[in-house]
Coordinates of C-alpha atoms and ligand atoms in Angstrom, one line a residue:
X1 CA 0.0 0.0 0.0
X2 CA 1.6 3.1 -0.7
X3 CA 0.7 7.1 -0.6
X4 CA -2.2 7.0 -3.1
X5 CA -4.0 4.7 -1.1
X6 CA -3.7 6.5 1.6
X7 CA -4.9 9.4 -0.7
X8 CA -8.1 7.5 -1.6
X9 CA -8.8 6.6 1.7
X10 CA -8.8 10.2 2.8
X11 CA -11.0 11.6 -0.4
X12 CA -12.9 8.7 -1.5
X13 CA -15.9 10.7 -3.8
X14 CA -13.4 13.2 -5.6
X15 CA -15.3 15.3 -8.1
X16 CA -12.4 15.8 -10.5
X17 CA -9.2 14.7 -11.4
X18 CA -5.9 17.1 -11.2
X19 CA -6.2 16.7 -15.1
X20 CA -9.9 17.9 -15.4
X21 CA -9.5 20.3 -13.1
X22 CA -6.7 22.1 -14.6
X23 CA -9.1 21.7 -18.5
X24 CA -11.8 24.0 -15.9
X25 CA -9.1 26.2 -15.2
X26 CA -7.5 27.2 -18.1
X27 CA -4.3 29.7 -18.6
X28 CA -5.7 32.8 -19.2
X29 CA -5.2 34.3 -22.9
X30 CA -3.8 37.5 -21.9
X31 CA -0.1 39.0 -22.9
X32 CA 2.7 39.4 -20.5
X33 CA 1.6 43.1 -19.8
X34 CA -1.7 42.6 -19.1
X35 CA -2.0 42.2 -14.7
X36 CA -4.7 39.6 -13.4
X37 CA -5.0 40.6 -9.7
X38 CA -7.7 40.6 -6.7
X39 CA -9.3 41.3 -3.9
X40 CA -9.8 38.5 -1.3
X41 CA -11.1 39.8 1.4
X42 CA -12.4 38.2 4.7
X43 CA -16.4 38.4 5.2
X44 CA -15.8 40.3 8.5
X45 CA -18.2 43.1 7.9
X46 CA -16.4 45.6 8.1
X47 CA -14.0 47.4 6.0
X48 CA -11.0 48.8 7.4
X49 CA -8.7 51.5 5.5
X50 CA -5.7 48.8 4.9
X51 CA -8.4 46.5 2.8
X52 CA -9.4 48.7 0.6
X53 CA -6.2 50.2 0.4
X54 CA -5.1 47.0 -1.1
X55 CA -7.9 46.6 -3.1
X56 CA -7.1 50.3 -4.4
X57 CA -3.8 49.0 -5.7
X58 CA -4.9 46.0 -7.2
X59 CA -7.3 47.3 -8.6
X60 CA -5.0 50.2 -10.2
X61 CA -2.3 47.9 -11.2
X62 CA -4.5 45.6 -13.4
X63 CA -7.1 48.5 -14.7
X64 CA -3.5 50.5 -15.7
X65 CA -2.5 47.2 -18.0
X66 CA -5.4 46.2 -19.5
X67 CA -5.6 43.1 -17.4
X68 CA -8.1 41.5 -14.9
X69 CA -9.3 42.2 -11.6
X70 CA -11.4 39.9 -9.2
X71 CA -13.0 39.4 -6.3
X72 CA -12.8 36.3 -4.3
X73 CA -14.3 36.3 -1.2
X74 CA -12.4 34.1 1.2
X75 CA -15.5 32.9 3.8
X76 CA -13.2 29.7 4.8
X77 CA -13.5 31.0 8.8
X78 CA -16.9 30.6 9.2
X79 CA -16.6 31.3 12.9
X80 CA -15.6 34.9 12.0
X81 CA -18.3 35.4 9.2
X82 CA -20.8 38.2 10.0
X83 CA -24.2 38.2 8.6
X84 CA -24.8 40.9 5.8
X85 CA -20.6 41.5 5.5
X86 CA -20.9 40.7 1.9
X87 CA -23.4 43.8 1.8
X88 CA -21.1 45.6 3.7
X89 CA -18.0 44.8 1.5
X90 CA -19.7 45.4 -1.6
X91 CA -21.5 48.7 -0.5
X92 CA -18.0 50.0 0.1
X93 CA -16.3 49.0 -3.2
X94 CA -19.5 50.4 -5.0
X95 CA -19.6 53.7 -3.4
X96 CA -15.5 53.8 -4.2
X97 CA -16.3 53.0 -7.7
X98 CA -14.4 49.6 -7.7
X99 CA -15.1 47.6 -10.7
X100 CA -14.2 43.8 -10.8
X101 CA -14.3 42.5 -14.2
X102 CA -15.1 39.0 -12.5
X103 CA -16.7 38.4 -8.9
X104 CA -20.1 36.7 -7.6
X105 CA -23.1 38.9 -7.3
X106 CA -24.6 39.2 -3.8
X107 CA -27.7 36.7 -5.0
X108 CA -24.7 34.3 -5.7
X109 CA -24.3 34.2 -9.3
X110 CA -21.2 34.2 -10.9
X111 CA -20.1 36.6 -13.4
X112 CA -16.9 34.9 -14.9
X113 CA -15.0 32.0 -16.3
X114 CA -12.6 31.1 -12.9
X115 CA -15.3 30.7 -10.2
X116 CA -16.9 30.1 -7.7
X117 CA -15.6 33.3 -6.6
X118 CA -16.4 32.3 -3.0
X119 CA -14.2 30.1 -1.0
X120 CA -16.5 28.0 0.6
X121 CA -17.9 26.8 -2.5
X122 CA -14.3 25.7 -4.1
X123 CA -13.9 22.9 -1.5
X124 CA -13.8 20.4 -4.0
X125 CA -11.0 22.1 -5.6
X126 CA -8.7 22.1 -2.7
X127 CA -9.7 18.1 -1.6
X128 CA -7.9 17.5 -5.2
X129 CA -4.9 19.2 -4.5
X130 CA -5.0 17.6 -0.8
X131 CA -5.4 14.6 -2.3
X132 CA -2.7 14.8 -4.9
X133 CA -0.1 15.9 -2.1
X134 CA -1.4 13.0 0.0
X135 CA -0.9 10.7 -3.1
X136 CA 3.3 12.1 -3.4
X137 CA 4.3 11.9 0.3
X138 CA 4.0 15.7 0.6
X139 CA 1.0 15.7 3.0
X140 CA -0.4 13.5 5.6
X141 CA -3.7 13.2 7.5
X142 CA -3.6 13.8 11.2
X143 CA -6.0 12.3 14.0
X144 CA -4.2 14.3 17.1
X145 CA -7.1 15.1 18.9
X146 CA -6.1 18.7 19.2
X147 CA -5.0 18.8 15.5
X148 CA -5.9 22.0 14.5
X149 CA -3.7 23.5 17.9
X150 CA 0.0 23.6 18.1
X151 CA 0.1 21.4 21.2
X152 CA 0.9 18.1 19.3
X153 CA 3.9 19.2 17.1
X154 CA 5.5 21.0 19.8
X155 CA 5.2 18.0 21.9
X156 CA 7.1 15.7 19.2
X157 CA 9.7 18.5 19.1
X158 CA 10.2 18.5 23.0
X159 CA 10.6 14.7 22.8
X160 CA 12.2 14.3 19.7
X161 CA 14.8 16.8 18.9
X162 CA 17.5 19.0 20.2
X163 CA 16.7 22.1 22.0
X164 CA 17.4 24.4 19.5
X165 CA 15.8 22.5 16.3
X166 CA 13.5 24.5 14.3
X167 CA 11.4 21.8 12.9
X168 CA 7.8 21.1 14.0
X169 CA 7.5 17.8 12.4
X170 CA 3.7 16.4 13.6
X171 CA 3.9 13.2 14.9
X172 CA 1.0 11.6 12.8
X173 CA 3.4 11.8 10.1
X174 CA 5.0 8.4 9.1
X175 CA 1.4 7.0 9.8
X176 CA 1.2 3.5 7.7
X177 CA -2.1 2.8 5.6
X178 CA -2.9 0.3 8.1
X179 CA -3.1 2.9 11.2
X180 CA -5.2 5.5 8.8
X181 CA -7.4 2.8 7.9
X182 CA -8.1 2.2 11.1
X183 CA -8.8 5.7 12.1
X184 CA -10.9 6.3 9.2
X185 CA -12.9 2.9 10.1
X186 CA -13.7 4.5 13.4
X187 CA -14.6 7.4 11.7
X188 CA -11.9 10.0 13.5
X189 CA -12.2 13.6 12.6
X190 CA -8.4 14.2 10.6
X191 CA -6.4 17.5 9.2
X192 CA -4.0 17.1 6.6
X193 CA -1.0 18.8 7.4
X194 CA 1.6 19.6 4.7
X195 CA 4.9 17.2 5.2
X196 CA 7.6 19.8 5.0
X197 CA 11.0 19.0 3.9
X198 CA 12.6 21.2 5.5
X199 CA 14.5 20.4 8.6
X200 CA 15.1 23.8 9.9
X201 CA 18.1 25.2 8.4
X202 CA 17.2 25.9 4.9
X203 CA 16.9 29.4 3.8
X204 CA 14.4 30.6 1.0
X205 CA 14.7 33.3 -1.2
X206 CA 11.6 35.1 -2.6
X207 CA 11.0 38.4 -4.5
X208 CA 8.5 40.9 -3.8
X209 CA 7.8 43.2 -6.2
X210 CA 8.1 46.1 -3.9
X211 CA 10.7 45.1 -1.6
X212 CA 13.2 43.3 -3.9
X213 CA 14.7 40.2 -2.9
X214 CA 14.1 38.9 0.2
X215 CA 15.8 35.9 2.0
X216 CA 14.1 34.1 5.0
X217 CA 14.3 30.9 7.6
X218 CA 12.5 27.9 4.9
X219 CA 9.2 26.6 6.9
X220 CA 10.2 23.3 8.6
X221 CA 6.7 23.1 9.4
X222 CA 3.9 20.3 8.8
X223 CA 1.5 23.2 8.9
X224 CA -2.5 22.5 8.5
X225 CA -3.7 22.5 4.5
X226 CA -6.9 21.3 5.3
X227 CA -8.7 21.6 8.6
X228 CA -11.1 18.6 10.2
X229 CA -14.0 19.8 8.6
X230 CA -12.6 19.8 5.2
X231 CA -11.7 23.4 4.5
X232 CA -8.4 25.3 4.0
X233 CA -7.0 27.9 6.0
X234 CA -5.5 30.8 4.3
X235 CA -2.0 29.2 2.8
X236 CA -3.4 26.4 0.9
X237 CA -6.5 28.6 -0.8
X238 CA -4.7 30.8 -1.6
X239 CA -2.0 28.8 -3.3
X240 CA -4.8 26.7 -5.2
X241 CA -6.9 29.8 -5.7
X242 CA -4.4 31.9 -7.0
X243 CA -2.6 29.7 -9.0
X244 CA -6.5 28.2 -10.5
X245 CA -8.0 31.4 -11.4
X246 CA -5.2 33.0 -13.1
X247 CA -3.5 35.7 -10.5
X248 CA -0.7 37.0 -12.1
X249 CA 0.3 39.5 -8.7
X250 CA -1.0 39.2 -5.4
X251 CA -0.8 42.1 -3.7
X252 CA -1.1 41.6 0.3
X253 CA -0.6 43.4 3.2
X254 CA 3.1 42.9 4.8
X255 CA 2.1 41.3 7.5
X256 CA 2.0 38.4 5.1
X257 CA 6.0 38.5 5.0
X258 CA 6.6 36.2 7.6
X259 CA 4.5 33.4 6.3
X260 CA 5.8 33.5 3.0
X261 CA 8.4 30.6 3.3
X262 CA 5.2 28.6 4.0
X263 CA 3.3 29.4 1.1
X264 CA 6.8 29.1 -1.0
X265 CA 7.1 25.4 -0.1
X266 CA 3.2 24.7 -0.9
X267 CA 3.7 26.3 -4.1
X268 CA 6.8 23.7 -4.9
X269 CA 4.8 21.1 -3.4
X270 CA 2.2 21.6 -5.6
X271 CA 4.2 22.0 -8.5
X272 CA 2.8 25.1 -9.1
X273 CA 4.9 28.0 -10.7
X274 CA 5.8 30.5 -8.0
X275 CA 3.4 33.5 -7.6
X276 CA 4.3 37.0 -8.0
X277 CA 4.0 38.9 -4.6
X278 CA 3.8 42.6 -4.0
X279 CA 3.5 43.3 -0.3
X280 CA 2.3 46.6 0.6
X281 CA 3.1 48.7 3.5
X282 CA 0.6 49.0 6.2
X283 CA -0.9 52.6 7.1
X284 CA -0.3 54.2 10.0
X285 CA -1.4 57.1 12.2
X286 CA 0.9 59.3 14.3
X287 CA 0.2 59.9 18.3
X288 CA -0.2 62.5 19.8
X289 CA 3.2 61.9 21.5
X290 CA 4.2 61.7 17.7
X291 CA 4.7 57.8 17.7
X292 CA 3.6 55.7 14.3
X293 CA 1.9 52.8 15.3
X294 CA -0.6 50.7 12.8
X295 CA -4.1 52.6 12.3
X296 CA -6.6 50.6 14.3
X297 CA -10.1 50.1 14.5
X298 CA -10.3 50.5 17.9
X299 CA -8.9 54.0 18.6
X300 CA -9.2 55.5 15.0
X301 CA -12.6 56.2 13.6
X302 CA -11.0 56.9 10.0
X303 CA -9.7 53.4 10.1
X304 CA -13.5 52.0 9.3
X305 CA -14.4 52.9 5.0
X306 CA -17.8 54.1 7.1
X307 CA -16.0 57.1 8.4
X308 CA -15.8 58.9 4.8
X309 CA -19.1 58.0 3.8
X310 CA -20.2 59.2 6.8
X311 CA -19.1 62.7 6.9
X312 CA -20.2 62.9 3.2
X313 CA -16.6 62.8 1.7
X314 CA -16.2 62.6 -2.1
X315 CA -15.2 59.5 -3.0
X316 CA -12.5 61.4 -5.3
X317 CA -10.9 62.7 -2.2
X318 CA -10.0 59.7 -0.4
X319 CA -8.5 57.8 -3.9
X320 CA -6.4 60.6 -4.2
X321 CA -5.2 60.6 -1.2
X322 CA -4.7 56.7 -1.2
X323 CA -2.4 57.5 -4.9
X324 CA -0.5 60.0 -2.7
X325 CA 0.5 57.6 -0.2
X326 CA 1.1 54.7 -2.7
X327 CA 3.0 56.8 -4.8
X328 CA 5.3 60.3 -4.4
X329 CA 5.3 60.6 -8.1
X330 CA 1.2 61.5 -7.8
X331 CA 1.7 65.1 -5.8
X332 CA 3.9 66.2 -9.0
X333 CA 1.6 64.9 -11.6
X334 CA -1.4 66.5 -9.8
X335 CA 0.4 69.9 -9.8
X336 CA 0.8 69.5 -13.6
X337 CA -2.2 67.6 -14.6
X338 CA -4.8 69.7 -12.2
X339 CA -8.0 69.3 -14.0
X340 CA -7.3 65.2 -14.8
X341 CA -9.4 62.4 -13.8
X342 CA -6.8 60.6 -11.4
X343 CA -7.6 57.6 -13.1
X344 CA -5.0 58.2 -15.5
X345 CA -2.4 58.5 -13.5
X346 CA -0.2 55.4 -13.7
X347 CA 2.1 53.6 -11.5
X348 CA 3.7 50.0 -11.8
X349 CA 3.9 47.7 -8.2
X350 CA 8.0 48.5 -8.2
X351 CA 6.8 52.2 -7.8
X352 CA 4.6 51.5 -5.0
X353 CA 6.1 53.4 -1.6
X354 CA 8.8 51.2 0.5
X355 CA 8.4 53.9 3.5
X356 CA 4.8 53.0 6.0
X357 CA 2.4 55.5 4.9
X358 CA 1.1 58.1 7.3
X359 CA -2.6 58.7 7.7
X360 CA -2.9 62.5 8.3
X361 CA -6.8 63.8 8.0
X362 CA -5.2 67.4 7.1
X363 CA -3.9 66.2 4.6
X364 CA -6.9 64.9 3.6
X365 CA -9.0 67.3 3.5
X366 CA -6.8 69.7 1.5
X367 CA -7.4 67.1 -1.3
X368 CA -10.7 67.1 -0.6
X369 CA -11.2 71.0 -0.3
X370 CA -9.4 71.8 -3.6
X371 CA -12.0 68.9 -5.1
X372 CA -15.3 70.5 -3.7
X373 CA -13.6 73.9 -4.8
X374 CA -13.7 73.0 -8.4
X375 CA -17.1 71.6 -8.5
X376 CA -20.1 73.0 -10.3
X377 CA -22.7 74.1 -7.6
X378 CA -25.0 72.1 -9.2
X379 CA -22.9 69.5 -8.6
X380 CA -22.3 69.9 -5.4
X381 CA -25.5 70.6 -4.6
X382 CA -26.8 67.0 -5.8
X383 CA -23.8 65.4 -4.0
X384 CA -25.2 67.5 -0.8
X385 CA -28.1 66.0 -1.1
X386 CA -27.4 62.9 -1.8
X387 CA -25.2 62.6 1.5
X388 CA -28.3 64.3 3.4
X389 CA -30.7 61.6 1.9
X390 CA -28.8 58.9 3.7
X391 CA -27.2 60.7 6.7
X392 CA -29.9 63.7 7.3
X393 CA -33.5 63.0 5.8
X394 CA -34.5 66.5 7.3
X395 CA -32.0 68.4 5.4
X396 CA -32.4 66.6 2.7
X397 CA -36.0 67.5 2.2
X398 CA -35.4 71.1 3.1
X399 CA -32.5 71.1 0.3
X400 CA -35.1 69.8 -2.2
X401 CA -37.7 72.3 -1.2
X402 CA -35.4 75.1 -1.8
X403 CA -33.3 73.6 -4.4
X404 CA -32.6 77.0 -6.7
X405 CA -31.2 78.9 -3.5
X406 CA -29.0 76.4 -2.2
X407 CA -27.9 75.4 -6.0
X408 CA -27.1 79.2 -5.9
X409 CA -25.4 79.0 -2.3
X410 CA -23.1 76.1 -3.5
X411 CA -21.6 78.6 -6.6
X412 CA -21.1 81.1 -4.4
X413 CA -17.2 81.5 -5.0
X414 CA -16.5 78.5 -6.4
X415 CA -17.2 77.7 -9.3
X416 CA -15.7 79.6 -12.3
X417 CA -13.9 81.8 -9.6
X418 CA -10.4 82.8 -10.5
X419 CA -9.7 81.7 -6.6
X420 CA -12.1 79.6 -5.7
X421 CA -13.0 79.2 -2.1
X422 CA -11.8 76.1 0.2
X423 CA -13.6 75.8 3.1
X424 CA -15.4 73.0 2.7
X425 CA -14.0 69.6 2.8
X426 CA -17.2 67.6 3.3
X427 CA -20.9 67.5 2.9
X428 CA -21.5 67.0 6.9
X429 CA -19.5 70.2 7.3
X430 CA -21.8 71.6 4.9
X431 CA -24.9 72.5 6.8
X432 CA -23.0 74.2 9.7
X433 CA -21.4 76.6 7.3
X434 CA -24.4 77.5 5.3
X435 CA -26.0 77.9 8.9
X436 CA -27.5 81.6 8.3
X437 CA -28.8 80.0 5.2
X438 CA -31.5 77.7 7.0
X439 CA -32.2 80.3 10.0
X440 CA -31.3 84.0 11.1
X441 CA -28.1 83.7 13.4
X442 CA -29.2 83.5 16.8
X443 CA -25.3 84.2 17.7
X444 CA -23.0 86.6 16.5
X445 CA -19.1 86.8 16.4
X446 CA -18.9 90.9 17.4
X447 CA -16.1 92.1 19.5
X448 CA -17.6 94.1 22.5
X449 CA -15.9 97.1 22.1
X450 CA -17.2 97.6 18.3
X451 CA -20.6 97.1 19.8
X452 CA -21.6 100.8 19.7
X453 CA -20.7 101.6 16.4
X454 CA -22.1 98.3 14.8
X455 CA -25.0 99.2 16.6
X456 CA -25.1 103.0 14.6
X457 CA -24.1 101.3 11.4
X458 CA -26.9 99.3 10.7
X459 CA -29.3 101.4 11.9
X460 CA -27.5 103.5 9.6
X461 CA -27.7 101.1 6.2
X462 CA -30.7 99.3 7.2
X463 CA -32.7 102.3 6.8
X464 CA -32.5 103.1 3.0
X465 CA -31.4 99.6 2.0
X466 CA -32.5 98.5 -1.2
X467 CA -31.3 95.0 -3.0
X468 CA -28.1 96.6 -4.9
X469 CA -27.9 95.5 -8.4
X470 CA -24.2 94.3 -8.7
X471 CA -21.7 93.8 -6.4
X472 CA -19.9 97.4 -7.5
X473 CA -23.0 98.8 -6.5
X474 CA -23.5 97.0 -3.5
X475 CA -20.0 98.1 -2.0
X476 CA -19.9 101.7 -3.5
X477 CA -23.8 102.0 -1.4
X478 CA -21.8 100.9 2.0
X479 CA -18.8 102.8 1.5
X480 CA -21.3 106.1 0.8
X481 CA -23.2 105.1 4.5
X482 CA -19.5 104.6 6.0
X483 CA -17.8 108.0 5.2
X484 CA -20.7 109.7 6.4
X485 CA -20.8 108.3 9.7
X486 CA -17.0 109.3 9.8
X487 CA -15.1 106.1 8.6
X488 CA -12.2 106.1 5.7
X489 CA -13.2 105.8 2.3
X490 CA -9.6 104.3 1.5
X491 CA -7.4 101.9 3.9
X492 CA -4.6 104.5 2.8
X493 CA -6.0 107.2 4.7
X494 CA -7.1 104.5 7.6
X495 CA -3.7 103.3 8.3
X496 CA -1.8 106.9 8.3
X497 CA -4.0 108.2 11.0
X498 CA -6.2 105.6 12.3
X499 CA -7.2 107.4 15.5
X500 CA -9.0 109.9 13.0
X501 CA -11.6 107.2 12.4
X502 CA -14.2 104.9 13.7
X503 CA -12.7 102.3 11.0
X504 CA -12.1 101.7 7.5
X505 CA -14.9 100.2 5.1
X506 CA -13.7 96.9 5.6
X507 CA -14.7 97.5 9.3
X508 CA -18.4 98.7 8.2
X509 CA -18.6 95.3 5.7
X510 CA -17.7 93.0 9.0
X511 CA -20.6 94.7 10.7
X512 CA -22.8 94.0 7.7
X513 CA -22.0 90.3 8.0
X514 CA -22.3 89.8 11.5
X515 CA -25.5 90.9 10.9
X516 CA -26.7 88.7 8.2
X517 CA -24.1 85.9 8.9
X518 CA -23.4 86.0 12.5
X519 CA -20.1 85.2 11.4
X520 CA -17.1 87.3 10.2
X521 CA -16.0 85.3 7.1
X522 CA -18.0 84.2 4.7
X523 CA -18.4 84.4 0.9
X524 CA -19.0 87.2 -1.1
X525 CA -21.8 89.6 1.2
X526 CA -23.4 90.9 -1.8
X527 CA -24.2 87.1 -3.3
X528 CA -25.9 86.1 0.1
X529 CA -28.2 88.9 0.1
X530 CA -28.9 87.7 -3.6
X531 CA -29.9 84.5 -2.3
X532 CA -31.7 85.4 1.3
X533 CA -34.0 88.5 -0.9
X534 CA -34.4 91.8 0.2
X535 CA -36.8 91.2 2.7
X536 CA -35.1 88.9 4.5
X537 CA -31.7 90.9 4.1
X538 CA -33.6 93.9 5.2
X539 CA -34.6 92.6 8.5
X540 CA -31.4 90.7 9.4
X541 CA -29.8 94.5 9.0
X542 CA -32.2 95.8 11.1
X543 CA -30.2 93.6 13.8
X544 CA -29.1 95.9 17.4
X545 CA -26.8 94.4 19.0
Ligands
LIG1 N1 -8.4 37.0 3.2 C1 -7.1 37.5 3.3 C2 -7.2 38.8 4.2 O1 -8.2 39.4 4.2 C3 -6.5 37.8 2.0 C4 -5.0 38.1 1.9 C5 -4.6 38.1 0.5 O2 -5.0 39.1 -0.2 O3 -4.0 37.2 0.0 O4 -6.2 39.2 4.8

C-alpha cells in the first residue's frame, strides 16, 4: 500500500481529477503586460482602510495594464463570518467606484469563467490538490485530537529533537495505511498537514515586487492544509486559488511576509509556478506623542471605510489621497495635470512606496477641499443631497424644497472663480457653514468694544437699504453710508491716521456680516443677500446688538 491509497482513503468521492481540473481552469489568454489581480477579502463586515487600500492598488495595477481584476471572497473562517458583511463589502467597493471584471453577485451568481468566486464553494477544488499531495508523500492526514492547535507538534519537538531545532514535524506523520485505515474505520475527525522538507536550516529566497529580494528561515513546518471539517485555512487557498484562477500579482498586506516561506514550499509542493508577490506597506497614524503605530479600529474612527461616507466625503478625495501615499510621483503629476481624472495617473507595483504610509486627516481634506472647490454648484448641490438623503433626511428635504437657493449657495465662489473658495472639505461640514442660510443667526461673532458703532451702522444702512444691483453697486452704497458716519473711504487714509476714524470700510462690511451671517468670514456679502432677498436681508440688517 503506498501514498495513493492512503490518498483514496482520505477523499474517496473526488469530483475531479488534477487533469480535469486544470481543463476547468485554463491559462488565461492574456499577454505578459496585461496584470490579473484581486481582492480577497475576509467576510468580517467591516472594511478597514488597509483592505481597501489593497484593493485600491490591485485594482489600479490591473485596470493601468489592461488586465483583470477579481473578487474572491475568502469565507473559509466561518466562525468569523458576520451576517450581511458581503453587503457591507460590496457597499463599500460600490460607493469607491471599484469595478471587478469577474466576482459573484450578492444573490450568488457568478459573473466569470474562474469561479466560484467564494471560498466556501471551491472545497472540491482544494480536496484534489490535498489529495494529490497525499498521493506524493507531501501531505499526511492527522488524527491528534487537538489537531488544529499547536500542542501536538510542539510535543514531538520537545521529545524528539534537540533544544534548539526549528522543525515542528507532527507526529502523525510516518502514519502506515494500516493505522489510517483504522482511524478512518472509526470514523476520527483528521487534518491534513503539509509534510515539509525542511529540517530547519534551509533558507528561502523570494522576491516581492516592492521590496526586492528577500531571503528568510525555509518553513520546517507540517503546517494545517486542510482543517477537520474539510476546509483550507488561508495558505493552501490561496495557493490553489491563486494559482486556479489566473492571478498574475498578489498584492497583500506585509504582515503576510513572515508566512511567506510557507506558502513558498506549498507552491513547490504543488508544482505550481511560484506567484508574483507585491506586499504593501501598512498605514499608520501618528500619536499624539508623535509615535507611528498601525491605524486601528479600535482607537481610529478613519480606520472603518464608514468614516468617509459618513461625513459625506467625495469618494475622489480619499483615492487621491490613497495614490498620494502609494505613490510620491502623484503630488507632482497633480500639480501638472490639475484638472485630470486621477484615473490616469499610472504607477507599476516596483513604484509603490517602501516607506509605512502616514494617515494625516489634514492632509486629507486639502485634497478634498481643492476637489469640492472645483465643483459645479449644481454638482455639489446634488452630492449635498445625496449625503443628506442617507445621513440627514431632514436636510435633505429642506434642500429639495429650496433647491434654486441652495444650487445658488453652493456657486457662491466656487465655481468659475479665478480663486475659488476652500472651506469645505465635506458635505456633513456643509450645513453648519451655510448655517445663516436655514435660519437667522441667533449668535453673533462681534467684539464688545465695536458694539456701539455696529449698533449706529446698521441702523445707519438698514434704513435706506434697497437690493443693490451688482456687487460694484452693493459696495460703492456701504462705502457712501460709511464715510458719512466718519469712517475712511480708502485703507490709505485709515492706516496713516487711524485714531482719526471709527474704521475703514472693511470694518463697516464686518458689521454687515455679522449681521446677516453671524459670522465674520464668509463668501461674497453681496451674493448672500442675492440668495436670502431683500426682505429677508432687510430685517437681518435691522439687527441691534
Ligand atoms: N483573506 C485575506 C485577508 O483578508 C487575503 C489576503 C490576500 O489578499 O491574499 O487578509
Amino acid at each position: 500500500m503506498n501514498n495513493r491509497d492512503i490518498a483514496d482513503l482520505l477523499f474517496p468521492n473526488l469530483a475531479l481529477t488534477e487533469g480535469e481540473v486544470f481543463a476547468k481552469y485554463p491559462q488565461r489568454n492574456l499577454d505578459k503586460s496585461q496584470i490579473v489581480t484581486r481582492f480577497a477579502p475576509s467576510p468580517t463586515g467591516y472594511m478597514h482602510i488597509g483592505n481597501f487600500f489593497q484593493a485600491f492598488i490591485s485594482y489600479n495595477l490591473a485596470k493601468n495594464s489592461n488586465g483583470v481584476f477579481f473578487l474572491r471572497i475568502e469565507d473559509t473562517d466561518k466562525k468569523r463570518e458576520v451576517a450581511d458583511a458581503k453587503k457591507v463589502l460590496y457597499n463599500v467597493l460600490n460607493r469607491m467606484g471599484i469595478e471587478f471584471d469577474e466576482y459573484q453577485t450578492l444573490d450568488g451568481q457568478d459573473v466569470g469563467n474562474y469561479g466560484p468566486y467564494v471560498q466556501s464553494e471551491r472545497n472540491h477544488l482544494y480536496h484534489v490538490f490535498a489529495h494529490k499531495l497525499v498521493s506524493e508523500g507531501r501531505a499526511f492526514p492527522c488524527f491528534c485530537k487537538k489537531t488544529e492547535g499547536k500542542e501536538d507538534v510542539l510535543k514531538l519537538r520537545e521529545n524528539k529533537f534537540a533544544e534548539n531545532d526549528e522543525r515542528e514535524y507532527d507526529p502523525c506523520r510516518n502514519l502506515s495505511y494500516e493505522e489510517v485505515k483504522k482511524h478512518i474505520k472509526n470514523g476520527d475527525p483528521f487534518a491534513i498537514r503539509l509534510k515539509t522538507k525542511n529540517e530547519g536550516t534551509e533558507r528561502v529566497k523570494f522576491n516581492d515586487l516592492i521590496k526586492g529580494d528577500l531571503e528568510a528561515k525555509a518553513n520546517a513546518k507540517d503546517f494545517i492544509i486542510l482543517k477537520s471539517d474539510g476546509t483550507p485555512p488561508y495558505p493552501f487557498a490561496h495557493a490553489v486559488d491563486d494559482t486556479l484562477m489566473g492571478t498574475t500579482i498578489v498584492v497583500r498586506g506585509e504582515e503576510y511576509i513572515s508566512s511567506t516561506p510557507a506558502h513558498v514550499e506549498l507552491f513547490e509542493a504543488l508544482g505550481f509556478k511560484q506567484i508574483q508577490y507585491c506586499h504593501n506597506p501598512l498605514i499608520y497614524k501618528l500619536n499624539e506623542q508623535g509615535n507611528r503605530r498601525k491605524i486601528s479600529k479600535r482607537y481610529d474612527p478613519e480606520a472603518n471605510m464608514m468614516y468617509f461616507f459618513e461625513n459625506g466625503y467625495p469618494t475622489d478625495a480619499l483615492c487621491e489621497y490613497l495614490l498620494n501615499m502609494i505613490n510620491s510621483g502623484f503630488e507632482i503629476w497633480r500639480k501638472n495635470n490639475p484638472d485630470t481624472d486621477w484615473r490616469q495617473f499610472k504607477f507599476n507595483a516596483n513604484e509603490i512606496t517602501t516607506v509605512a504610509p502616514i494617515f494625516d486627516l489634514v492632509k486629507l481634506n486639502d485634497i478634498s477641499k481643492n476637489i469640492i472647490s472645483k465643483m459645479e454648484g449644481k454638482t455639489l448641490y446634488q452630492n449635498w443631497l445625496t449625503w443628506a438623503e442617507e445621513y440627514d433626511a431632514p436636510l435633505a428635504e429642506r434642500l429639495k424644497g429650496e433647491e434654486e437657493k441652495f444650487v445658488k449657495a453652493c456657486q457662491m465662489d466656487r465655481d468659475g472663480a479665478v480663486k475659488p473658495r476652500k472651506d469645505i472639505y465635506n458635505y456633513k461640514m456643509m450645513k453648519e457653514n451655510f448655517a445663516y442660510l436655514f435660519e437667522r443667526p441667533t449668535e453673533y461673532q462681534l467684539n464688545s468694544e465695536d458694539k456701539e458703532n455696529a449698533n449706529e451702522f446698521l441702523k445707519e444702512y438698514s434704513k435706506t437699504f434697497k437690493m443693490p444691483a451688482s456687487n460694484e453697486d452693493w459696495f460703492a452704497g456701504v462705502k457712501e453710508i460709511a464715510e458719512k458716519l466718519g469712517y475712511a473711504a480708502d485703507n490709505k487714509l485709515y492706516k496713516a491716521n487711524p485714531d482719526a476714524y471709527k474704521g475703514n470700510t472693511a470694518k463697516a462690511c464686518e458689521f454687515i456680516r455679522l449681521a446677516i451671517t453671524g459670522t465674520k468670514n464668509s463668501p461674497t456679502l453681496f451674493t448672500i443677500m442675492s440668495i436670502l432677498g431683500e426682505e429677508e436681508t432687510k430685517a437681518r440688517l435691522a439687527k441691534q446688538f
